[in-house]
Short mmCIF file of C-alpha atoms in Angstrom, two decimals:
data_model
loop_
_atom_site.label_atom_id
_atom_site.label_comp_id
_atom_site.label_asym_id
_atom_site.label_seq_id
_atom_site.Cartn_x
_atom_site.Cartn_y
_atom_site.Cartn_z
CA MET A 134 -210.18 -152.56 -46.03
CA ASN A 135 -213.09 -154.22 -47.82
CA GLY A 136 -214.76 -155.48 -44.67
CA THR A 137 -212.89 -158.76 -44.32
CA VAL A 138 -210.32 -159.48 -41.67
CA ASP A 139 -207.37 -161.73 -42.26
CA ILE A 140 -206.40 -163.71 -39.21
CA LEU A 141 -203.21 -165.70 -39.35
CA GLY A 142 -202.27 -168.34 -36.84
CA ASN A 143 -202.92 -171.86 -35.79
CA LEU A 144 -206.37 -173.19 -34.93
CA ASN A 145 -204.68 -175.63 -32.55
CA MET A 146 -204.21 -172.83 -30.05
CA ILE A 147 -207.97 -172.16 -29.89
CA GLY A 148 -208.48 -175.85 -29.28
CA TYR A 149 -205.88 -175.73 -26.56
CA GLY A 150 -207.63 -172.78 -24.98
CA LEU A 151 -210.88 -174.74 -24.86
CA ALA A 152 -209.10 -177.84 -23.57
CA ALA A 153 -207.47 -175.86 -20.76
CA ILE A 154 -210.90 -175.08 -19.24
CA GLY A 155 -211.16 -178.58 -17.78
CA PRO A 156 -207.84 -178.65 -15.91
CA GLY A 157 -208.43 -175.03 -14.90
CA VAL A 158 -211.69 -175.92 -13.17
CA GLY A 159 -210.06 -179.02 -11.68
CA ILE A 160 -207.12 -177.08 -10.22
CA GLY A 161 -209.51 -174.49 -8.84
CA LEU A 162 -211.53 -177.19 -7.08
CA ILE A 163 -208.38 -178.78 -5.65
CA PHE A 164 -207.12 -175.56 -4.12
CA ALA A 165 -210.60 -174.61 -2.91
CA ALA A 166 -210.73 -177.89 -1.02
CA TYR A 167 -207.19 -177.32 0.26
CA ILE A 168 -208.02 -173.84 1.53
CA SER A 169 -211.18 -174.92 3.30
CA GLY A 170 -209.31 -177.89 4.76
CA VAL A 171 -206.59 -175.65 6.18
CA ALA A 172 -209.20 -173.18 7.45
CA ARG A 173 -210.95 -175.93 9.38
CA GLN A 174 -207.83 -177.59 10.65
CA PRO A 175 -204.74 -175.37 10.44
CA GLU A 176 -202.46 -177.99 12.02
CA ALA A 177 -203.03 -180.36 9.07
CA ARG A 178 -201.51 -177.83 6.68
CA GLY A 179 -198.28 -179.72 5.94
CA MET A 180 -200.03 -182.97 5.08
CA LEU A 181 -202.74 -181.26 3.04
CA GLN A 182 -200.18 -179.24 1.13
CA ALA A 183 -198.41 -182.31 -0.24
CA ILE A 184 -201.74 -183.85 -1.24
CA ALA A 185 -202.95 -180.61 -2.84
CA ILE A 186 -199.77 -180.19 -4.86
CA LEU A 187 -199.95 -183.81 -5.96
CA GLY A 188 -203.53 -183.33 -7.15
CA PHE A 189 -202.54 -180.08 -8.81
CA ALA A 190 -199.71 -181.84 -10.66
CA LEU A 191 -201.99 -184.63 -11.86
CA ALA A 192 -204.71 -182.22 -13.06
CA GLU A 193 -202.15 -179.96 -14.64
CA ALA A 194 -200.74 -182.88 -16.64
CA LEU A 195 -203.85 -182.69 -18.83
CA ALA A 196 -203.27 -179.03 -19.67
CA ILE A 197 -199.60 -179.73 -20.27
CA ILE A 198 -200.31 -182.66 -22.60
CA GLY A 199 -202.76 -180.35 -24.38
CA ILE A 200 -200.20 -177.63 -25.03
CA GLY A 201 -197.68 -180.26 -26.13
CA LEU A 202 -200.11 -181.67 -28.67
CA ALA A 203 -201.13 -178.18 -29.80
CA PHE A 204 -197.53 -177.53 -30.81
CA VAL A 205 -196.81 -180.99 -32.18
CA LEU A 206 -199.93 -181.76 -34.24
CA MET B 61 -202.76 -148.29 -37.76
CA SER B 62 -202.63 -151.76 -36.32
CA VAL B 63 -203.78 -153.16 -39.66
CA VAL B 64 -200.89 -151.42 -41.37
CA LEU B 65 -198.47 -152.78 -38.80
CA ALA B 66 -199.70 -156.33 -39.22
CA ALA B 67 -199.66 -156.10 -42.99
CA GLY B 68 -196.24 -154.42 -43.18
CA GLY B 69 -193.17 -156.36 -44.21
CA ASN B 70 -191.41 -155.78 -40.87
CA GLY B 71 -194.41 -156.67 -38.68
CA PHE B 72 -194.10 -158.28 -35.29
CA VAL B 73 -193.07 -161.92 -35.41
CA ALA B 74 -194.30 -163.79 -32.35
CA PRO B 75 -191.80 -166.14 -30.71
CA GLY B 76 -192.41 -169.82 -31.39
CA PRO B 77 -190.82 -173.22 -30.96
CA ALA B 78 -188.07 -172.18 -33.37
CA ASP B 79 -186.68 -169.87 -30.67
CA PHE B 80 -185.75 -172.94 -28.64
CA GLU B 81 -183.33 -174.15 -31.31
CA PHE B 82 -179.77 -172.92 -30.89
CA PRO B 83 -176.92 -173.09 -33.37
CA PRO B 84 -173.95 -175.08 -32.05
CA VAL B 85 -171.41 -173.06 -30.11
CA PHE B 86 -168.58 -175.39 -31.16
CA GLY B 87 -168.71 -178.89 -32.60
CA PHE B 88 -172.13 -180.29 -31.70
CA VAL B 89 -172.26 -178.49 -28.33
CA THR B 90 -175.17 -176.05 -27.98
CA LYS B 91 -176.16 -173.51 -25.35
CA PRO B 92 -178.46 -175.85 -23.34
CA MET B 93 -175.64 -178.40 -23.04
CA LEU B 94 -173.29 -175.73 -21.73
CA ILE B 95 -175.98 -174.63 -19.24
CA VAL B 96 -176.28 -178.19 -17.92
CA VAL B 97 -172.51 -178.55 -17.49
CA LEU B 98 -172.30 -175.14 -15.81
CA GLY B 99 -175.24 -176.01 -13.54
CA ALA B 100 -173.62 -179.27 -12.49
CA ILE B 101 -170.35 -177.47 -11.70
CA VAL B 102 -172.15 -174.76 -9.69
CA ILE B 103 -174.14 -177.32 -7.69
CA ALA B 104 -171.06 -179.44 -6.96
CA ALA B 105 -169.04 -176.38 -5.92
CA PHE B 106 -171.85 -175.09 -3.71
CA PHE B 107 -172.40 -178.33 -1.85
CA TYR B 108 -168.64 -178.86 -1.54
CA ALA B 109 -168.35 -175.41 0.04
CA ALA B 110 -171.36 -176.10 2.25
CA ALA B 111 -170.17 -179.47 3.56
CA ARG B 112 -166.39 -179.04 3.51
CA ASN B 113 -166.03 -177.55 6.94
CA PRO B 114 -169.20 -178.25 8.96
CA ARG B 115 -169.60 -176.34 12.21
CA LEU B 116 -172.01 -176.64 15.07
CA VAL B 117 -173.15 -173.08 14.39
CA PRO B 118 -173.50 -173.13 10.60
CA GLY B 119 -172.23 -170.42 8.28
CA LYS B 120 -174.27 -169.08 5.37
CA ALA B 121 -173.45 -171.75 2.79
CA GLN B 122 -173.77 -174.57 5.31
CA PHE B 123 -177.12 -173.20 6.49
CA ILE B 124 -178.57 -173.01 2.97
CA GLY B 125 -177.24 -176.46 2.08
CA GLU B 126 -178.69 -177.96 5.24
CA GLU B 127 -182.03 -176.22 4.69
CA ILE B 128 -182.35 -177.67 1.18
CA TYR B 129 -181.27 -181.11 2.36
CA GLY B 130 -183.60 -180.96 5.35
CA PHE B 131 -186.52 -179.79 3.23
CA VAL B 132 -186.21 -182.75 0.86
CA ARG B 133 -185.46 -185.22 3.65
CA ASN B 134 -188.32 -184.19 5.95
CA GLY B 135 -190.81 -182.75 3.49
CA ILE B 136 -190.54 -185.35 0.75
CA ALA B 137 -188.64 -188.52 1.71
CA ARG B 138 -189.90 -188.94 5.29
CA ASP B 139 -193.50 -187.94 4.61
CA THR B 140 -194.04 -190.00 1.48
CA ILE B 141 -191.71 -193.02 1.67
CA GLY B 142 -191.36 -193.42 5.43
CA ALA B 143 -189.06 -192.48 8.31
CA LYS B 144 -186.87 -195.59 7.96
CA GLU B 145 -187.07 -196.65 4.32
CA GLY B 146 -187.05 -193.10 3.00
CA MET B 147 -183.55 -192.25 4.22
CA LYS B 148 -181.93 -194.49 1.59
CA TYR B 149 -183.36 -192.38 -1.21
CA VAL B 150 -182.60 -188.94 0.25
CA PRO B 151 -179.33 -188.49 -1.70
CA TYR B 152 -181.05 -189.24 -4.99
CA LEU B 153 -184.05 -187.03 -4.20
CA VAL B 154 -181.89 -184.10 -3.05
CA THR B 155 -179.78 -184.37 -6.21
CA LEU B 156 -182.90 -184.49 -8.34
CA PHE B 157 -184.48 -181.50 -6.61
CA VAL B 158 -181.40 -179.29 -6.73
CA PHE B 159 -180.45 -180.24 -10.28
CA ILE B 160 -183.94 -179.58 -11.66
CA SER B 161 -184.29 -176.35 -9.67
CA VAL B 162 -181.01 -174.95 -10.98
CA LEU B 163 -181.68 -175.98 -14.58
CA ASN B 164 -185.15 -174.39 -14.34
CA LEU B 165 -183.95 -171.20 -12.67
CA THR B 166 -181.47 -170.58 -15.48
CA GLY B 167 -184.59 -169.34 -17.29
CA ILE B 168 -184.77 -166.20 -15.14
CA ILE B 169 -181.09 -165.67 -14.23
CA PRO B 170 -180.05 -162.70 -16.41
CA PRO B 171 -176.92 -163.66 -18.32
CA ILE B 172 -178.32 -167.08 -19.29
CA LEU B 173 -182.09 -166.58 -19.63
CA PHE B 174 -182.88 -170.02 -20.99
CA PRO B 175 -184.39 -172.85 -18.92
CA ALA B 176 -182.34 -175.89 -19.94
CA ASN B 177 -185.21 -178.16 -18.98
CA SER B 178 -187.36 -176.76 -21.78
CA ARG B 179 -185.37 -179.05 -24.09
CA ILE B 180 -187.05 -182.42 -23.70
CA ALA B 181 -183.84 -184.48 -23.57
CA PHE B 182 -182.85 -183.45 -20.04
CA PRO B 183 -186.19 -184.12 -18.27
CA LEU B 184 -186.50 -187.33 -20.29
CA VAL B 185 -183.24 -188.69 -18.94
CA LEU B 186 -184.16 -187.69 -15.38
CA ALA B 187 -187.60 -189.31 -15.73
CA LEU B 188 -186.04 -192.50 -17.12
CA ILE B 189 -183.67 -192.65 -14.15
CA SER B 190 -186.63 -192.33 -11.76
CA TRP B 191 -188.55 -194.92 -13.79
CA ALA B 192 -185.64 -197.38 -13.67
CA ILE B 193 -185.21 -196.85 -9.93
CA PHE B 194 -188.83 -197.40 -8.91
CA ASN B 195 -189.26 -200.42 -11.19
CA TYR B 196 -186.00 -201.94 -9.92
CA ILE B 197 -187.05 -201.41 -6.30
CA GLY B 198 -190.48 -202.87 -6.94
CA ILE B 199 -189.10 -205.98 -8.62
CA ARG B 200 -186.47 -206.47 -5.93
CA ARG B 201 -188.90 -205.95 -3.04
CA GLN B 202 -191.90 -207.89 -4.32
CA GLY B 203 -190.35 -210.23 -6.89
CA PHE B 204 -190.92 -209.95 -10.62
CA VAL B 205 -194.29 -211.73 -10.57
CA GLY B 206 -195.37 -210.18 -7.29
CA TYR B 207 -194.59 -206.66 -8.45
CA PHE B 208 -196.73 -206.92 -11.56
CA LYS B 209 -199.41 -208.84 -9.66
CA ASN B 210 -199.65 -206.12 -7.01
CA MET B 211 -199.62 -203.47 -9.71
CA MET B 212 -202.22 -205.00 -12.02
CA PHE B 213 -204.41 -207.03 -9.66
CA PRO B 214 -205.01 -205.06 -6.47
CA PRO B 215 -207.03 -207.24 -4.06
CA GLY B 216 -210.58 -206.59 -2.91
CA ILE B 217 -212.13 -205.91 -6.31
CA PRO B 218 -214.76 -208.05 -8.10
CA TRP B 219 -213.00 -209.97 -10.86
CA PRO B 220 -214.77 -208.56 -13.97
CA VAL B 221 -213.31 -205.15 -13.15
CA TYR B 222 -209.81 -206.56 -13.73
CA ILE B 223 -210.53 -206.78 -17.47
CA LEU B 224 -210.66 -203.01 -17.55
CA LEU B 225 -208.41 -202.18 -14.60
CA SER B 226 -205.34 -204.33 -15.29
CA PRO B 227 -204.39 -202.89 -18.69
CA ILE B 228 -204.98 -199.36 -17.42
CA GLU B 229 -202.85 -199.91 -14.32
CA PHE B 230 -200.07 -201.48 -16.39
CA LEU B 231 -200.09 -198.66 -18.94
CA SER B 232 -200.28 -196.00 -16.27
CA THR B 233 -197.37 -197.38 -14.24
CA VAL B 234 -194.98 -198.49 -16.95
CA ILE B 235 -195.60 -196.04 -19.79
CA ILE B 236 -197.63 -193.02 -18.71
CA ARG B 237 -195.64 -192.24 -15.52
CA PRO B 238 -192.30 -191.46 -17.20
CA VAL B 239 -194.05 -189.73 -20.10
CA THR B 240 -196.05 -187.40 -17.86
CA LEU B 241 -193.01 -186.70 -15.66
CA THR B 242 -191.08 -185.63 -18.75
CA LEU B 243 -193.85 -183.66 -20.42
CA ARG B 244 -194.94 -181.85 -17.26
CA LEU B 245 -191.49 -180.45 -16.59
CA THR B 246 -190.55 -179.77 -20.21
CA LEU B 247 -193.76 -178.07 -21.25
CA ASN B 248 -194.07 -176.00 -18.08
CA MET B 249 -190.63 -174.58 -18.79
CA PHE B 250 -191.41 -174.30 -22.50
CA ALA B 251 -194.71 -172.48 -22.04
CA GLY B 252 -193.34 -170.20 -19.31
CA HIS B 253 -190.34 -169.22 -21.39
CA LEU B 254 -192.56 -168.64 -24.42
CA VAL B 255 -194.79 -166.23 -22.47
CA LEU B 256 -191.77 -164.36 -21.10
CA MET B 257 -190.29 -164.08 -24.59
CA LEU B 258 -193.61 -162.83 -25.95
CA CYS B 259 -193.75 -160.05 -23.35
CA MET B 260 -190.13 -159.00 -23.88
CA PHE B 261 -190.12 -159.18 -27.69
CA GLY B 262 -193.52 -157.47 -27.84
CA GLY B 263 -192.32 -154.69 -25.55
CA ALA B 264 -189.13 -154.25 -27.56
CA PHE B 265 -191.12 -154.15 -30.80
CA LEU B 266 -193.52 -151.50 -29.46
CA LEU B 267 -190.59 -149.44 -28.18
CA GLY B 268 -189.04 -149.56 -31.64
CA GLN B 269 -192.23 -148.19 -33.23
CA GLY B 270 -191.86 -144.86 -31.44
CA GLY B 271 -194.56 -142.35 -30.50
CA LEU B 272 -197.59 -143.50 -28.58
CA LEU B 273 -196.71 -147.17 -29.11
CA ALA B 274 -193.40 -146.67 -27.34
CA VAL B 275 -195.30 -145.41 -24.29
CA ALA B 276 -197.59 -148.43 -24.51
CA SER B 277 -194.54 -150.71 -24.33
CA ILE B 278 -194.56 -150.10 -20.56
CA ILE B 279 -197.42 -152.61 -20.27
CA PRO B 280 -195.66 -155.67 -21.77
CA PHE B 281 -192.45 -154.84 -19.90
CA LEU B 282 -194.40 -154.61 -16.64
CA PHE B 283 -196.00 -157.95 -17.41
CA ALA B 284 -192.55 -159.37 -18.17
CA ILE B 285 -191.30 -158.34 -14.72
CA VAL B 286 -194.33 -159.74 -12.89
CA LEU B 287 -194.25 -162.96 -14.93
CA THR B 288 -190.54 -163.40 -14.22
CA PHE B 289 -191.31 -163.69 -10.51
CA PHE B 290 -194.25 -165.98 -11.22
CA GLU B 291 -192.02 -168.09 -13.46
CA GLY B 292 -189.45 -168.41 -10.67
CA PHE B 293 -192.19 -169.72 -8.40
CA VAL B 294 -193.41 -172.17 -11.06
CA GLN B 295 -189.87 -173.38 -11.68
CA LEU B 296 -189.26 -174.22 -8.03
CA LEU B 297 -192.76 -175.75 -7.79
CA GLN B 298 -192.10 -178.01 -10.77
CA ALA B 299 -188.80 -179.17 -9.30
CA TYR B 300 -190.70 -179.99 -6.10
CA VAL B 301 -193.46 -181.79 -8.04
CA PHE B 302 -190.97 -183.88 -10.02
CA THR B 303 -189.18 -184.90 -6.82
CA LEU B 304 -192.44 -185.54 -4.95
CA LEU B 305 -193.81 -187.75 -7.72
CA SER B 306 -190.54 -189.68 -7.96
CA ALA B 307 -190.71 -190.24 -4.20
CA LEU B 308 -194.35 -191.35 -4.43
CA TYR B 309 -193.54 -193.85 -7.18
CA ILE B 310 -190.65 -195.19 -5.10
CA ALA B 311 -192.97 -195.39 -2.08
CA GLY B 312 -195.52 -197.34 -4.11
CA ALA B 313 -192.87 -199.82 -5.23
CA GLU B 314 -191.39 -200.04 -1.75
CA SER B 315 -194.60 -201.10 0.02
CA GLU B 316 -196.22 -204.47 -0.59
CA GLU B 317 -199.73 -203.10 -0.95
CA HIS B 318 -200.65 -199.78 -2.45
#
């Protein structure tokens, strides 16, 4: 009550939050491209879907490695 | 009031990695091991029931079994590996997809409520099996030297680039692929389960405080319900991603050039 605030927790999680911005933007771009692709050519949906999910998985790997390291380090 | 709560001796303890450790049920057998055995039994029983008595007009079990099989065969094996070569790997890919799906979905099925794949051992073994399969196929198809030559020295590139490219390609194929397969599945399940636990424990804690805080506990419980559905979607998606990536790695080893 003397004007200071005690915050407990791990600084790693703040770092993870910052690190997750990159994959977040990347995943957004991937699905934006997927949506506009399907809008232009609806019959290519099946093919585009597999590619989009593959790109999503690869971009997401960065975020996932980040959360793994945030807990491990 | 919140300061008092946080400073109090019986304050809220957020769930952490320690909540993924279980005491042994008997001997060295823990809950995740039992979930895996149960999952394997359920899958075997289901597919036995689905395929035991096939009819031209399928019943319920046969229809679901055929839909899953057809989804993996047409959506993954045929589209990524090829119409002819892909058929050999359909049994493996279907097994992988169903096994991972069931072990993930245990995270939202009420009496169990723990995704077995959030323990790293199970995805690691599955990733190592996929790794062994695609390396074996590559070496058998292209020869030991040819496989590594195609992997590390793709044609049509000026030679100084190889100094940088070859080590990266080697590392990415031999080491990073199984590691990312494992970590992606494990940590998706881990993080998802952690968020669900946070909502449920937080809601239960608020409910226990009584008064206005008990009314506020509606919010975390509502989030828990919504996130349970989202988690189910993520769990099936991750099973699909694991299978799709395994199929892509097999496809890369199967073809001469990639």
